[in-house]
Amino acid sequence: KLFLPLADLSREEYNRLLEELEASKSDAMRKRILAQMLSMFAPTDEPREALERLVELDLEAYAYSNLLGQWARDDADGAVAWFKEKRDAGLLDGKGIRNSPGQVLLGELLGNVARTSPNKAVDLLSEMANPGDDGSSNAASRVANSLGIAIKKTGDDSQLLRLLAWDADGSHRDSIVRSALNSATNGEDLAAVTGFAEKYLEAPEAESLIISHVTHNRDEPLAERAELLADYLPEEQAPHAVYEQVGSAHESQSADSIRQWAETQPAGILRDNSYKAIVEQAAVINDFEAAMGDVVKIEDGGVQGDAYAYIGRQWMEEDAEAARAVLPPEIIERIRERDGDGGYDLKGVIQTGESP
């Protein structure tokens, strides 16, 4: 309720409020914080005037970048002319905690120009920034994000290709493609993500992007994720990656559906690691019957031993007597050797490793 009146301020009222703030006797830090809060409510009908005042207050550029972005969407020429004027006068240099205002505002400006005029945005980037300039990566990524939206709508990637040509040495290529990909595909379709990455990146970078997407977007179908990881990861890395994906799949899929998927996989280390993850998830929720039913499906002795040990530690904490009645004696001994007497509350069982 405190801020609701600010949303309806006229331009005159807003300017008067800023004048009162500037004239107040509050300390500089408090005035700056209040000004940054007020910047969110700047009227958009006269963005030049509002921006002039906010720049004079020496605020972080993030405080008024949205206002410039809105202006760029409504009047690209006017917003660009204002930015150039202020930058050429040195008013956008050397301030800000993370970047100078010029670096922050360039990305906001061109990213929003690209939303209505992709061709103009790429032209302006080529005119106003070189790939080696500070802040150019942010600006290029913001433009690329808007170009990705255009690609999704029209399928026309000509401006993205021009943007990649601007980045002649390829120093920003990965971030440009990632930004365009995120908006072009919404990260929703693994096939689309894979095709996009492979079209615009060389093999190592494309593989890295695909793997990153798979491992961080776990709402995708498990079967597709596991298949891509097996295809793109080195042979020695794939088993653990698949194991992690199967484990995380329990957040969005039922255990039965994951188990059914695992049953369709060919015998081998990837299948064994999948079952290891299934076993561990069952043990975590104390479903030891299901865990013991799945652990016998693991063929590799080392992987199976690790899975048994995981069941053992969980089960013996929960019910040591029941665990001793079922677990192989060598597993109890293995837990004792690994954890000693102090790692878990094993109710006196691990100390001996005896089986009934």
XYZ file of C-alpha atoms in Angstrom:
356
model
C 0.000 0.000 0.000
C 2.911 2.316 0.695
C 4.016 2.288 -2.955
C 0.640 2.249 -4.704
C 0.366 6.072 -4.924
C 3.727 6.181 -6.729
C 2.339 4.160 -9.625
C -0.053 6.968 -10.567
C 2.268 9.969 -10.267
C 2.122 12.510 -13.047
C 5.356 13.701 -14.612
C 5.167 16.950 -12.630
C 4.539 15.128 -9.366
C 7.379 12.718 -10.027
C 9.855 15.511 -10.772
C 8.779 17.381 -7.684
C 9.324 14.271 -5.578
C 12.865 13.908 -6.956
C 13.552 17.589 -6.241
C 12.407 17.145 -2.657
C 14.609 14.113 -2.301
C 17.641 15.996 -3.640
C 16.982 18.870 -1.292
C 16.514 16.682 1.769
C 19.134 16.499 4.484
C 19.328 12.698 4.456
C 22.769 11.175 4.072
C 23.969 10.395 0.536
C 23.537 6.635 0.814
C 19.950 6.895 2.021
C 19.081 9.373 -0.730
C 20.578 7.055 -3.340
C 18.573 4.066 -2.101
C 15.364 6.081 -2.128
C 16.117 7.395 -5.606
C 16.674 3.873 -6.902
C 13.300 2.874 -5.496
C 11.673 5.879 -7.134
C 13.309 5.066 -10.470
C 10.979 2.091 -10.827
C 8.029 4.455 -11.010
C 9.444 6.936 -13.517
C 6.773 8.099 -16.006
C 7.324 6.750 -19.493
C 5.552 9.481 -21.460
C 8.678 11.679 -21.333
C 11.526 9.196 -20.866
C 14.248 11.688 -21.813
C 13.401 14.015 -18.961
C 13.135 11.195 -16.426
C 16.418 9.651 -17.544
C 18.198 12.988 -17.362
C 17.180 13.380 -13.740
C 18.081 9.807 -12.803
C 21.523 10.024 -14.404
C 22.184 13.228 -12.481
C 21.455 11.364 -9.234
C 24.453 9.116 -9.922
C 22.465 5.887 -9.528
C 23.425 2.413 -10.575
C 22.448 2.059 -14.224
C 20.358 -0.993 -13.377
C 17.973 1.388 -11.615
C 16.870 3.104 -14.808
C 17.853 0.657 -17.557
C 14.270 -0.583 -17.896
C 13.104 2.942 -18.646
C 15.649 3.192 -21.462
C 14.577 -0.209 -22.741
C 10.936 0.857 -22.866
C 11.929 4.002 -24.740
C 13.952 1.921 -27.225
C 10.905 -0.205 -27.984
C 8.699 2.839 -28.484
C 11.193 5.150 -30.180
C 14.470 3.491 -31.097
C 15.950 6.529 -32.812
C 15.255 8.826 -29.859
C 16.650 6.370 -27.296
C 19.782 5.707 -29.354
C 20.393 9.424 -29.887
C 20.096 10.088 -26.139
C 22.478 7.249 -25.301
C 25.085 8.431 -27.810
C 24.823 12.000 -26.548
C 25.390 10.983 -22.932
C 28.123 8.498 -23.736
C 30.013 10.957 -25.920
C 29.818 13.521 -23.117
C 31.414 11.014 -20.745
C 28.364 10.873 -18.489
C 28.074 7.083 -18.702
C 31.662 6.205 -17.831
C 33.251 4.716 -14.772
C 30.311 4.511 -12.401
C 28.529 1.493 -11.029
C 29.594 -1.435 -8.904
C 29.685 -4.107 -11.619
C 29.871 -2.164 -14.867
C 29.919 1.388 -16.036
C 26.435 2.679 -16.886
C 27.404 2.712 -20.543
C 28.044 -1.029 -20.550
C 24.791 -1.844 -18.799
C 22.687 0.541 -20.854
C 24.133 -0.519 -24.216
C 22.841 -4.051 -23.709
C 19.448 -2.823 -22.545
C 19.209 -0.379 -25.436
C 20.176 -2.734 -28.251
C 18.365 -5.743 -26.847
C 15.117 -3.793 -26.919
C 15.782 -2.273 -30.332
C 16.228 -5.831 -31.597
C 12.766 -6.754 -30.408
C 11.183 -4.434 -32.961
C 13.977 -4.050 -35.519
C 16.529 -6.888 -35.514
C 18.393 -5.518 -38.531
C 18.798 -2.075 -36.927
C 20.041 -3.613 -33.685
C 22.818 -5.506 -35.429
C 23.725 -2.385 -37.419
C 23.928 -0.351 -34.215
C 26.010 -2.952 -32.415
C 28.488 -2.961 -35.301
C 28.614 0.835 -35.161
C 28.751 1.302 -31.395
C 30.850 -1.591 -30.102
C 33.770 -3.787 -31.045
C 33.959 -7.403 -29.846
C 36.896 -6.550 -27.606
C 35.178 -3.640 -25.822
C 34.127 -3.927 -22.190
C 30.439 -4.719 -22.067
C 30.254 -5.861 -25.686
C 29.552 -9.460 -24.675
C 26.532 -8.380 -22.638
C 25.236 -6.235 -25.484
C 25.706 -9.019 -28.034
C 23.946 -11.528 -25.775
C 21.003 -9.189 -25.244
C 20.660 -8.679 -28.989
C 20.974 -12.432 -29.560
C 18.202 -13.132 -27.088
C 15.839 -10.877 -29.041
C 16.998 -12.387 -32.331
C 16.137 -15.820 -30.952
C 12.556 -14.656 -30.422
C 12.447 -13.503 -34.044
C 13.829 -16.846 -35.234
C 11.147 -18.675 -33.298
C 8.442 -16.554 -34.939
C 9.728 -16.413 -38.518
C 12.511 -18.963 -38.891
C 14.724 -16.210 -40.344
C 18.228 -16.438 -38.861
C 19.883 -13.913 -41.188
C 20.410 -11.352 -38.422
C 21.894 -13.953 -36.089
C 24.360 -14.861 -38.822
C 25.258 -11.162 -39.164
C 25.748 -10.949 -35.411
C 28.058 -13.960 -35.484
C 29.973 -12.338 -38.341
C 30.438 -9.217 -36.179
C 32.115 -11.465 -33.627
C 34.870 -12.220 -36.111
C 37.281 -13.901 -33.706
C 34.543 -15.998 -32.107
C 35.244 -14.732 -28.590
C 31.532 -14.235 -27.869
C 30.143 -16.947 -30.130
C 29.247 -19.353 -27.350
C 27.352 -16.766 -25.292
C 25.622 -15.393 -28.409
C 24.385 -18.825 -29.464
C 23.327 -19.746 -25.936
C 21.297 -16.551 -25.611
C 19.628 -17.007 -28.987
C 18.970 -20.678 -28.287
C 17.236 -19.984 -24.985
C 14.678 -17.696 -26.579
C 14.385 -19.550 -29.892
C 13.611 -22.910 -28.303
C 12.527 -21.926 -24.782
C 14.736 -24.857 -23.808
C 11.679 -27.085 -24.137
C 12.586 -29.438 -26.961
C 15.802 -31.416 -26.758
C 15.764 -32.095 -30.482
C 15.442 -28.373 -31.208
C 18.188 -27.525 -28.721
C 20.495 -30.112 -30.250
C 19.824 -28.955 -33.801
C 20.321 -25.284 -32.915
C 23.603 -25.896 -31.114
C 25.019 -28.073 -33.868
C 24.031 -25.547 -36.562
C 25.818 -22.545 -35.068
C 28.677 -24.019 -33.024
C 31.619 -26.244 -33.741
C 31.482 -29.770 -32.342
C 33.178 -29.295 -28.941
C 31.217 -26.141 -28.102
C 27.955 -27.639 -29.390
C 28.452 -30.760 -27.300
C 29.209 -28.670 -24.223
C 26.053 -26.609 -24.688
C 23.894 -29.704 -25.226
C 25.313 -31.430 -22.164
C 24.812 -28.285 -20.082
C 21.207 -28.033 -21.216
C 20.482 -31.679 -20.471
C 22.023 -31.599 -17.012
C 20.328 -28.352 -15.972
C 16.872 -28.892 -17.499
C 15.668 -31.952 -15.705
C 12.033 -31.651 -16.682
C 12.894 -33.197 -20.045
C 11.963 -36.884 -20.521
C 14.506 -39.125 -18.834
C 14.882 -41.360 -21.877
C 15.910 -38.436 -24.094
C 18.288 -36.984 -21.508
C 20.041 -40.269 -20.893
C 20.352 -40.990 -24.605
C 21.916 -37.608 -25.330
C 24.384 -37.909 -22.464
C 25.411 -41.349 -23.678
C 25.896 -39.945 -27.191
C 27.807 -36.780 -26.323
C 29.820 -37.561 -23.206
C 33.105 -39.454 -23.197
C 32.591 -43.125 -22.395
C 34.159 -42.823 -18.960
C 31.901 -39.881 -17.948
C 28.562 -41.111 -19.243
C 27.781 -43.689 -16.497
C 27.973 -41.190 -13.647
C 26.049 -38.554 -15.623
C 23.257 -41.014 -16.381
C 23.248 -42.078 -12.720
C 22.715 -38.442 -11.670
C 19.943 -37.938 -14.203
C 18.086 -41.041 -13.069
C 18.377 -39.892 -9.470
C 17.031 -36.419 -10.250
C 14.212 -37.859 -12.379
C 12.520 -39.013 -9.171
C 11.616 -35.367 -8.537
C 9.228 -35.334 -11.512
C 8.529 -38.979 -12.403
C 7.181 -41.928 -10.485
C 9.593 -44.636 -9.385
C 7.607 -47.194 -11.372
C 7.945 -45.230 -14.629
C 11.705 -44.852 -14.093
C 12.022 -48.547 -13.312
C 10.095 -49.412 -16.490
C 12.469 -47.250 -18.502
C 15.519 -48.932 -16.943
C 14.169 -52.355 -17.852
C 14.249 -51.408 -21.533
C 17.931 -50.464 -21.502
C 20.562 -52.807 -22.908
C 22.773 -54.598 -20.418
C 25.917 -52.692 -19.525
C 27.391 -50.087 -17.240
C 24.824 -47.384 -18.106
C 21.957 -49.706 -17.150
C 23.762 -50.741 -13.973
C 24.265 -47.122 -12.931
C 20.612 -46.409 -13.658
C 19.562 -49.195 -11.318
C 22.042 -47.976 -8.717
C 20.258 -44.601 -8.685
C 16.868 -46.328 -8.486
C 18.066 -48.460 -5.570
C 19.378 -45.446 -3.676
C 16.168 -43.479 -4.140
C 14.157 -46.425 -2.807
C 16.474 -46.744 0.194
C 16.188 -43.031 0.981
C 12.434 -43.412 1.504
C 12.969 -46.682 3.425
C 11.430 -48.846 0.711
C 13.998 -51.546 1.318
C 11.913 -54.271 -0.285
C 11.972 -52.405 -3.616
C 15.667 -51.583 -3.194
C 16.560 -55.248 -2.626
C 14.436 -56.237 -5.621
C 16.316 -53.867 -7.906
C 19.867 -54.318 -6.609
C 20.007 -57.888 -7.929
C 19.447 -56.524 -11.454
C 22.856 -54.835 -11.362
C 25.411 -57.017 -13.137
C 28.657 -55.178 -12.460
C 30.072 -56.386 -9.157
C 31.539 -53.054 -8.106
C 28.379 -51.078 -8.860
C 26.233 -53.696 -7.152
C 28.472 -53.676 -4.079
C 28.167 -49.899 -3.804
C 24.384 -50.147 -4.107
C 24.209 -52.870 -1.453
C 26.338 -50.764 0.880
C 24.036 -47.784 0.395
C 21.010 -49.898 1.238
C 22.844 -51.259 4.241
C 23.712 -47.899 5.733
C 20.176 -46.606 5.300
C 18.497 -49.775 6.505
C 20.705 -50.360 9.521
C 20.029 -46.870 10.740
C 16.316 -47.512 10.398
C 16.111 -51.138 11.621
C 19.422 -52.881 12.213
C 17.892 -56.192 13.181
C 15.820 -56.435 10.004
C 18.792 -55.372 7.913
C 21.050 -58.027 9.443
C 18.481 -60.678 8.636
C 18.592 -59.875 4.931
C 21.885 -58.214 3.985
C 24.857 -60.376 3.032
C 27.452 -60.535 5.845
C 30.140 -59.135 3.551
C 28.072 -55.981 3.053
C 27.789 -55.445 6.801
C 31.539 -55.911 7.070
C 32.111 -53.490 4.217
C 30.029 -50.832 5.980
C 31.960 -51.396 9.178
C 35.284 -51.033 7.385
C 34.184 -47.852 5.646
C 32.356 -46.065 8.446
C 33.884 -47.515 11.590
C 31.931 -47.142 14.794
C 31.119 -43.453 14.705
C 29.691 -42.646 11.291
C 26.185 -43.925 11.868
C 23.877 -44.911 14.705
C 23.842 -48.615 13.946
C 22.525 -49.841 17.293
C 25.546 -51.972 18.022
C 25.460 -53.980 14.801
C 28.301 -52.529 12.736
C 30.764 -52.910 15.544
C 30.824 -56.686 15.058
C 29.711 -57.119 11.467
C 28.064 -60.336 12.561
C 25.154 -61.825 10.703
C 22.481 -63.924 12.376
